[in-house]
Amino acid sequence: SIKYLNEQKKEFLSIASHEINGPLTVAHSMAQIALKLDPKTNPALTGYLQWLHLHTTKLVRLTRQLLDISRMETGNFNYEREVITAPLFFDEVIENLKLLCPDHHIAPSLSLDLAMLNIDKIKIEQVFNNVVGNAAKYSDPGTTITIHANCTAEQLVVTVRDQGIGMSEDTLSRVFSKFYRGKNEPTKFSGLGM
């Protein structure tokens, strides 16, 4: 039955995500540590480590998405908030996005002062990775992705602008539908559609 298949899908997503996430996180962490060593020792090795770090970053992002799908569907989706200064948070986000989108120019335009954010840091980072990652997928290499952020007394407003193909009205109306991909979008780009 459909209900049974849905239950099997949820169980598979949960188990697969957890099993993949463990060793992948270790590999990602080891690449980060290795990159902090003296890069002059072996430039070729540094290049390989940068490649490893880039692609494990993408895989970590993918497994987190799978985990979040499983948690949302079972009602176990929680937020772990922490207080962090906006400039510090965006410094980390921008550096991560530069690694995630090495073929694009990430241009921050930030007006943050010393505002404090009370957020689930990992979840908000995922939002940036998804939005900016999609901007990179659907725009030509070498183009600019601009990230505007402005803090007021009560809210943080962020906009992302790219130089890509844009979205049709039909796609815009369904942009928050899980797994939806526009019919006329290029098929060379892969992802979970979220």
Short mmCIF file of N, CA and C in Angstrom, two decimals, residues 66-192:
data_model
loop_
_atom_site.label_atom_id
_atom_site.label_comp_id
_atom_site.label_asym_id
_atom_site.label_seq_id
_atom_site.Cartn_x
_atom_site.Cartn_y
_atom_site.Cartn_z
N LEU A 66 18.70 15.14 3.91
CA LEU A 66 17.98 13.87 4.04
C LEU A 66 17.53 13.65 5.48
N LEU A 67 18.43 13.95 6.42
CA LEU A 67 18.08 13.82 7.84
C LEU A 67 16.92 14.72 8.20
N ASP A 68 16.94 15.96 7.70
CA ASP A 68 15.88 16.91 8.02
C ASP A 68 14.54 16.46 7.45
N ILE A 69 14.56 15.89 6.24
CA ILE A 69 13.32 15.36 5.65
C ILE A 69 12.74 14.29 6.55
N SER A 70 13.62 13.37 6.99
CA SER A 70 13.17 12.28 7.86
C SER A 70 12.61 12.82 9.17
N ARG A 71 13.28 13.80 9.76
CA ARG A 71 12.83 14.36 11.03
C ARG A 71 11.51 15.12 10.88
N MET A 72 11.37 15.85 9.79
CA MET A 72 10.13 16.60 9.57
C MET A 72 8.95 15.65 9.40
N GLU A 73 9.16 14.56 8.67
CA GLU A 73 8.07 13.64 8.41
C GLU A 73 7.69 12.81 9.62
N THR A 74 8.61 12.69 10.59
CA THR A 74 8.28 11.95 11.81
C THR A 74 7.96 12.89 12.98
N GLY A 75 7.98 14.21 12.71
CA GLY A 75 7.64 15.17 13.75
C GLY A 75 8.73 15.40 14.77
N ASN A 76 9.99 15.06 14.43
CA ASN A 76 11.11 15.22 15.37
C ASN A 76 12.07 16.33 14.96
N PHE A 77 11.55 17.33 14.29
CA PHE A 77 12.39 18.41 13.79
C PHE A 77 12.51 19.49 14.87
N ASN A 78 13.72 19.68 15.39
CA ASN A 78 13.93 20.64 16.47
C ASN A 78 14.94 21.71 16.06
N TYR A 79 14.82 22.88 16.70
CA TYR A 79 15.77 23.96 16.48
C TYR A 79 16.67 24.08 17.70
N GLU A 80 17.97 24.23 17.47
CA GLU A 80 18.94 24.42 18.55
C GLU A 80 19.52 25.82 18.41
N ARG A 81 18.87 26.77 19.07
CA ARG A 81 19.26 28.17 18.93
C ARG A 81 20.49 28.51 19.77
N GLU A 82 21.25 29.46 19.27
CA GLU A 82 22.36 30.02 20.02
C GLU A 82 22.48 31.50 19.65
N VAL A 83 23.09 32.26 20.53
CA VAL A 83 23.28 33.69 20.29
C VAL A 83 24.67 33.91 19.70
N ILE A 84 24.71 34.61 18.57
CA ILE A 84 25.97 34.86 17.88
C ILE A 84 25.89 36.25 17.24
N THR A 85 27.03 36.93 17.15
CA THR A 85 27.02 38.24 16.50
C THR A 85 26.82 38.06 15.00
N ALA A 86 26.06 38.96 14.40
CA ALA A 86 25.78 38.88 12.97
C ALA A 86 27.05 38.92 12.11
N PRO A 87 28.01 39.83 12.41
CA PRO A 87 29.22 39.85 11.58
C PRO A 87 29.99 38.54 11.61
N LEU A 88 30.11 37.93 12.80
CA LEU A 88 30.83 36.66 12.92
C LEU A 88 30.12 35.57 12.13
N PHE A 89 28.80 35.51 12.27
CA PHE A 89 28.03 34.49 11.56
C PHE A 89 28.19 34.64 10.05
N PHE A 90 28.08 35.86 9.55
CA PHE A 90 28.17 36.07 8.10
C PHE A 90 29.59 35.86 7.58
N ASP A 91 30.60 36.15 8.39
CA ASP A 91 31.97 35.84 7.97
C ASP A 91 32.10 34.34 7.69
N GLU A 92 31.56 33.53 8.59
CA GLU A 92 31.63 32.07 8.42
C GLU A 92 30.80 31.62 7.22
N VAL A 93 29.61 32.19 7.07
CA VAL A 93 28.73 31.81 5.96
C VAL A 93 29.38 32.14 4.62
N ILE A 94 29.93 33.34 4.50
CA ILE A 94 30.53 33.77 3.23
C ILE A 94 31.72 32.89 2.87
N GLU A 95 32.56 32.57 3.85
CA GLU A 95 33.71 31.70 3.58
C GLU A 95 33.26 30.33 3.11
N ASN A 96 32.22 29.80 3.75
CA ASN A 96 31.68 28.49 3.36
C ASN A 96 31.10 28.54 1.94
N LEU A 97 30.40 29.62 1.62
CA LEU A 97 29.80 29.75 0.29
C LEU A 97 30.87 29.87 -0.80
N LYS A 98 31.97 30.49 -0.48
CA LYS A 98 33.07 30.57 -1.46
C LYS A 98 33.63 29.19 -1.77
N LEU A 99 33.67 28.32 -0.75
CA LEU A 99 34.11 26.94 -0.98
C LEU A 99 33.06 26.15 -1.75
N LEU A 100 31.80 26.43 -1.42
CA LEU A 100 30.70 25.70 -2.05
C LEU A 100 30.54 26.07 -3.52
N CYS A 101 30.83 27.32 -3.86
CA CYS A 101 30.63 27.82 -5.24
C CYS A 101 31.93 28.41 -5.76
N PRO A 102 32.96 27.58 -5.97
CA PRO A 102 34.27 28.10 -6.35
C PRO A 102 34.33 28.73 -7.74
N ASP A 103 33.34 28.43 -8.58
CA ASP A 103 33.34 28.97 -9.95
C ASP A 103 32.60 30.29 -10.07
N HIS A 104 32.10 30.81 -8.95
CA HIS A 104 31.35 32.07 -8.96
C HIS A 104 31.99 33.07 -8.00
N HIS A 105 31.72 34.33 -8.26
CA HIS A 105 32.21 35.39 -7.38
C HIS A 105 31.13 35.70 -6.35
N ILE A 106 31.40 35.39 -5.09
CA ILE A 106 30.45 35.69 -4.00
C ILE A 106 30.74 37.09 -3.48
N ALA A 107 29.77 37.99 -3.64
CA ALA A 107 29.95 39.40 -3.29
C ALA A 107 29.03 39.79 -2.13
N PRO A 108 29.56 39.84 -0.91
CA PRO A 108 28.72 40.25 0.22
C PRO A 108 28.52 41.76 0.26
N SER A 109 27.32 42.17 0.62
CA SER A 109 26.99 43.58 0.83
C SER A 109 26.24 43.64 2.16
N LEU A 110 26.98 43.85 3.24
CA LEU A 110 26.45 43.65 4.58
C LEU A 110 26.38 44.96 5.37
N SER A 111 25.26 45.14 6.06
CA SER A 111 25.08 46.27 6.96
C SER A 111 24.58 45.70 8.28
N LEU A 112 25.53 45.29 9.13
CA LEU A 112 25.18 44.48 10.29
C LEU A 112 25.52 45.11 11.63
N ASP A 113 26.47 46.03 11.67
CA ASP A 113 26.97 46.59 12.93
C ASP A 113 27.34 45.45 13.88
N LEU A 114 26.92 45.50 15.12
CA LEU A 114 27.22 44.43 16.07
C LEU A 114 25.93 43.74 16.51
N ALA A 115 25.00 43.60 15.59
CA ALA A 115 23.71 42.98 15.91
C ALA A 115 23.91 41.55 16.40
N MET A 116 23.06 41.13 17.31
CA MET A 116 23.10 39.77 17.85
C MET A 116 21.97 38.96 17.23
N LEU A 117 22.27 37.73 16.84
CA LEU A 117 21.27 36.83 16.26
C LEU A 117 21.02 35.68 17.21
N ASN A 118 19.76 35.31 17.37
CA ASN A 118 19.37 34.14 18.16
C ASN A 118 18.82 33.11 17.18
N ILE A 119 19.69 32.23 16.69
CA ILE A 119 19.32 31.36 15.57
C ILE A 119 19.84 29.94 15.78
N ASP A 120 19.27 29.02 15.00
CA ASP A 120 19.86 27.70 14.85
C ASP A 120 20.89 27.84 13.74
N LYS A 121 22.13 27.94 14.12
CA LYS A 121 23.20 28.28 13.18
C LYS A 121 23.29 27.29 12.02
N ILE A 122 23.23 26.01 12.32
CA ILE A 122 23.37 24.99 11.27
C ILE A 122 22.21 25.06 10.28
N LYS A 123 20.99 25.23 10.81
CA LYS A 123 19.81 25.29 9.92
C LYS A 123 19.88 26.51 9.01
N ILE A 124 20.27 27.66 9.57
CA ILE A 124 20.34 28.87 8.75
C ILE A 124 21.47 28.76 7.72
N GLU A 125 22.57 28.13 8.10
CA GLU A 125 23.64 27.88 7.13
C GLU A 125 23.13 27.02 5.98
N GLN A 126 22.30 26.03 6.30
CA GLN A 126 21.72 25.17 5.26
C GLN A 126 20.85 25.99 4.30
N VAL A 127 20.10 26.94 4.85
CA VAL A 127 19.26 27.79 4.00
C VAL A 127 20.14 28.56 3.01
N PHE A 128 21.22 29.15 3.53
CA PHE A 128 22.14 29.89 2.65
C PHE A 128 22.75 28.96 1.60
N ASN A 129 23.17 27.77 2.04
CA ASN A 129 23.76 26.82 1.10
C ASN A 129 22.79 26.44 -0.01
N ASN A 130 21.53 26.22 0.35
CA ASN A 130 20.52 25.85 -0.64
C ASN A 130 20.24 26.98 -1.62
N VAL A 131 20.00 28.17 -1.08
CA VAL A 131 19.63 29.30 -1.93
C VAL A 131 20.79 29.71 -2.83
N VAL A 132 21.96 29.89 -2.24
CA VAL A 132 23.12 30.33 -3.02
C VAL A 132 23.60 29.19 -3.93
N GLY A 133 23.50 27.95 -3.46
CA GLY A 133 23.85 26.82 -4.30
C GLY A 133 22.99 26.76 -5.55
N ASN A 134 21.70 27.02 -5.40
CA ASN A 134 20.81 27.05 -6.57
C ASN A 134 21.14 28.23 -7.48
N ALA A 135 21.49 29.36 -6.88
CA ALA A 135 21.89 30.52 -7.69
C ALA A 135 23.10 30.16 -8.55
N ALA A 136 24.03 29.42 -7.97
CA ALA A 136 25.23 29.02 -8.72
C ALA A 136 24.89 28.00 -9.81
N LYS A 137 24.00 27.06 -9.49
CA LYS A 137 23.63 26.01 -10.45
C LYS A 137 23.02 26.60 -11.72
N TYR A 138 22.23 27.65 -11.54
CA TYR A 138 21.47 28.19 -12.66
C TYR A 138 22.03 29.52 -13.19
N SER A 139 23.32 29.73 -12.96
CA SER A 139 23.98 30.89 -13.56
C SER A 139 25.36 30.45 -14.06
N ASP A 140 25.87 31.15 -15.02
CA ASP A 140 27.12 30.75 -15.67
C ASP A 140 28.32 30.92 -14.74
N PRO A 141 29.31 30.04 -14.87
CA PRO A 141 30.55 30.21 -14.10
C PRO A 141 31.17 31.57 -14.37
N GLY A 142 31.76 32.14 -13.34
CA GLY A 142 32.39 33.44 -13.48
C GLY A 142 31.48 34.62 -13.20
N THR A 143 30.18 34.35 -13.07
CA THR A 143 29.25 35.44 -12.78
C THR A 143 29.20 35.70 -11.26
N THR A 144 28.55 36.79 -10.90
CA THR A 144 28.53 37.24 -9.51
C THR A 144 27.23 36.88 -8.82
N ILE A 145 27.34 36.41 -7.59
CA ILE A 145 26.19 36.19 -6.72
C ILE A 145 26.33 37.17 -5.55
N THR A 146 25.41 38.11 -5.45
CA THR A 146 25.49 39.15 -4.42
C THR A 146 24.57 38.81 -3.26
N ILE A 147 25.11 38.90 -2.06
CA ILE A 147 24.34 38.62 -0.85
C ILE A 147 24.22 39.91 -0.05
N HIS A 148 23.00 40.45 0.02
CA HIS A 148 22.73 41.65 0.81
C HIS A 148 22.17 41.23 2.17
N ALA A 149 22.66 41.82 3.23
CA ALA A 149 22.11 41.57 4.56
C ALA A 149 22.04 42.87 5.33
N ASN A 150 20.89 43.11 5.94
CA ASN A 150 20.67 44.35 6.68
C ASN A 150 19.96 44.04 8.00
N CYS A 151 20.57 44.46 9.09
CA CYS A 151 19.98 44.23 10.41
C CYS A 151 19.27 45.48 10.90
N THR A 152 18.03 45.31 11.35
CA THR A 152 17.32 46.38 12.04
C THR A 152 17.21 45.98 13.50
N ALA A 153 16.45 46.74 14.26
CA ALA A 153 16.32 46.43 15.69
C ALA A 153 15.63 45.10 15.93
N GLU A 154 14.76 44.69 15.01
CA GLU A 154 13.95 43.50 15.26
C GLU A 154 14.13 42.38 14.25
N GLN A 155 14.76 42.65 13.12
CA GLN A 155 14.85 41.59 12.12
C GLN A 155 16.10 41.70 11.26
N LEU A 156 16.42 40.59 10.63
CA LEU A 156 17.51 40.53 9.67
C LEU A 156 16.90 40.26 8.30
N VAL A 157 17.20 41.13 7.34
CA VAL A 157 16.66 40.98 5.98
C VAL A 157 17.82 40.60 5.05
N VAL A 158 17.65 39.47 4.37
CA VAL A 158 18.69 38.97 3.47
C VAL A 158 18.11 38.80 2.07
N THR A 159 18.83 39.25 1.06
CA THR A 159 18.44 38.99 -0.33
C THR A 159 19.64 38.43 -1.07
N VAL A 160 19.37 37.56 -2.02
CA VAL A 160 20.41 36.96 -2.85
C VAL A 160 20.08 37.28 -4.31
N ARG A 161 21.04 37.84 -5.02
CA ARG A 161 20.83 38.20 -6.43
C ARG A 161 21.91 37.53 -7.27
N ASP A 162 21.48 36.84 -8.33
CA ASP A 162 22.44 36.22 -9.24
C ASP A 162 22.23 36.75 -10.65
N GLN A 163 23.02 36.25 -11.59
CA GLN A 163 22.93 36.66 -12.98
C GLN A 163 22.52 35.46 -13.84
N GLY A 164 21.62 34.66 -13.29
CA GLY A 164 21.22 33.42 -13.95
C GLY A 164 19.99 33.53 -14.82
N ILE A 165 19.38 32.36 -15.09
CA ILE A 165 18.28 32.27 -16.06
C ILE A 165 16.94 32.69 -15.49
N GLY A 166 16.84 32.83 -14.17
CA GLY A 166 15.56 33.22 -13.58
C GLY A 166 14.58 32.06 -13.51
N MET A 167 13.36 32.35 -13.05
CA MET A 167 12.33 31.32 -12.93
C MET A 167 11.05 31.77 -13.62
N SER A 168 10.35 30.80 -14.20
CA SER A 168 9.06 31.10 -14.83
C SER A 168 8.02 31.37 -13.74
N GLU A 169 6.88 31.94 -14.12
CA GLU A 169 5.82 32.21 -13.14
C GLU A 169 5.31 30.91 -12.53
N ASP A 170 5.23 29.84 -13.34
CA ASP A 170 4.77 28.55 -12.83
C ASP A 170 5.74 28.02 -11.78
N THR A 171 7.04 28.13 -12.05
CA THR A 171 8.04 27.67 -11.10
C THR A 171 7.97 28.49 -9.82
N LEU A 172 7.81 29.81 -9.94
CA LEU A 172 7.72 30.66 -8.75
C LEU A 172 6.54 30.27 -7.86
N SER A 173 5.43 29.90 -8.48
CA SER A 173 4.23 29.55 -7.70
C SER A 173 4.41 28.24 -6.95
N ARG A 174 5.40 27.43 -7.35
CA ARG A 174 5.59 26.12 -6.71
C ARG A 174 6.97 25.97 -6.10
N VAL A 175 7.63 27.10 -5.88
CA VAL A 175 9.03 27.07 -5.46
C VAL A 175 9.25 26.39 -4.11
N PHE A 176 8.22 26.37 -3.25
CA PHE A 176 8.37 25.74 -1.94
C PHE A 176 7.80 24.33 -1.89
N SER A 177 7.43 23.77 -3.04
CA SER A 177 6.95 22.39 -3.08
C SER A 177 8.14 21.44 -3.03
N LYS A 178 8.09 20.50 -2.11
CA LYS A 178 9.20 19.57 -1.92
C LYS A 178 9.48 18.78 -3.19
N PHE A 179 10.74 18.73 -3.57
CA PHE A 179 11.25 17.98 -4.73
C PHE A 179 10.81 18.55 -6.07
N TYR A 180 10.10 19.68 -6.08
CA TYR A 180 9.64 20.23 -7.38
C TYR A 180 10.82 20.80 -8.16
N ARG A 181 10.83 20.51 -9.45
CA ARG A 181 11.82 21.09 -10.36
C ARG A 181 11.07 21.58 -11.58
N GLY A 182 11.31 22.82 -11.97
CA GLY A 182 10.61 23.39 -13.12
C GLY A 182 10.81 22.56 -14.38
N LYS A 183 9.75 22.44 -15.19
CA LYS A 183 9.80 21.61 -16.40
C LYS A 183 10.80 22.13 -17.42
N ASN A 184 10.98 23.41 -17.46
CA ASN A 184 11.86 23.99 -18.47
C ASN A 184 13.26 24.32 -17.94
N GLU A 185 13.54 23.86 -16.70
CA GLU A 185 14.86 24.13 -16.17
C GLU A 185 15.88 23.20 -16.81
N PRO A 186 17.13 23.60 -16.90
CA PRO A 186 18.15 22.73 -17.48
C PRO A 186 18.26 21.42 -16.71
N THR A 187 18.45 20.31 -17.43
CA THR A 187 18.50 19.00 -16.78
C THR A 187 19.91 18.60 -16.36
N LYS A 188 20.90 19.43 -16.66
CA LYS A 188 22.27 19.05 -16.31
C LYS A 188 22.58 19.25 -14.83
N PHE A 189 21.66 19.92 -14.08
CA PHE A 189 21.92 20.19 -12.69
C PHE A 189 21.25 19.12 -11.82
N SER A 190 21.99 18.63 -10.84
CA SER A 190 21.44 17.59 -9.97
C SER A 190 21.15 18.15 -8.59
N GLY A 191 20.31 17.45 -7.83
CA GLY A 191 19.99 17.88 -6.48
C GLY A 191 18.68 17.27 -6.03
N LEU A 192 18.30 17.56 -4.78
CA LEU A 192 17.06 17.00 -4.25
C LEU A 192 15.86 17.88 -4.50
#
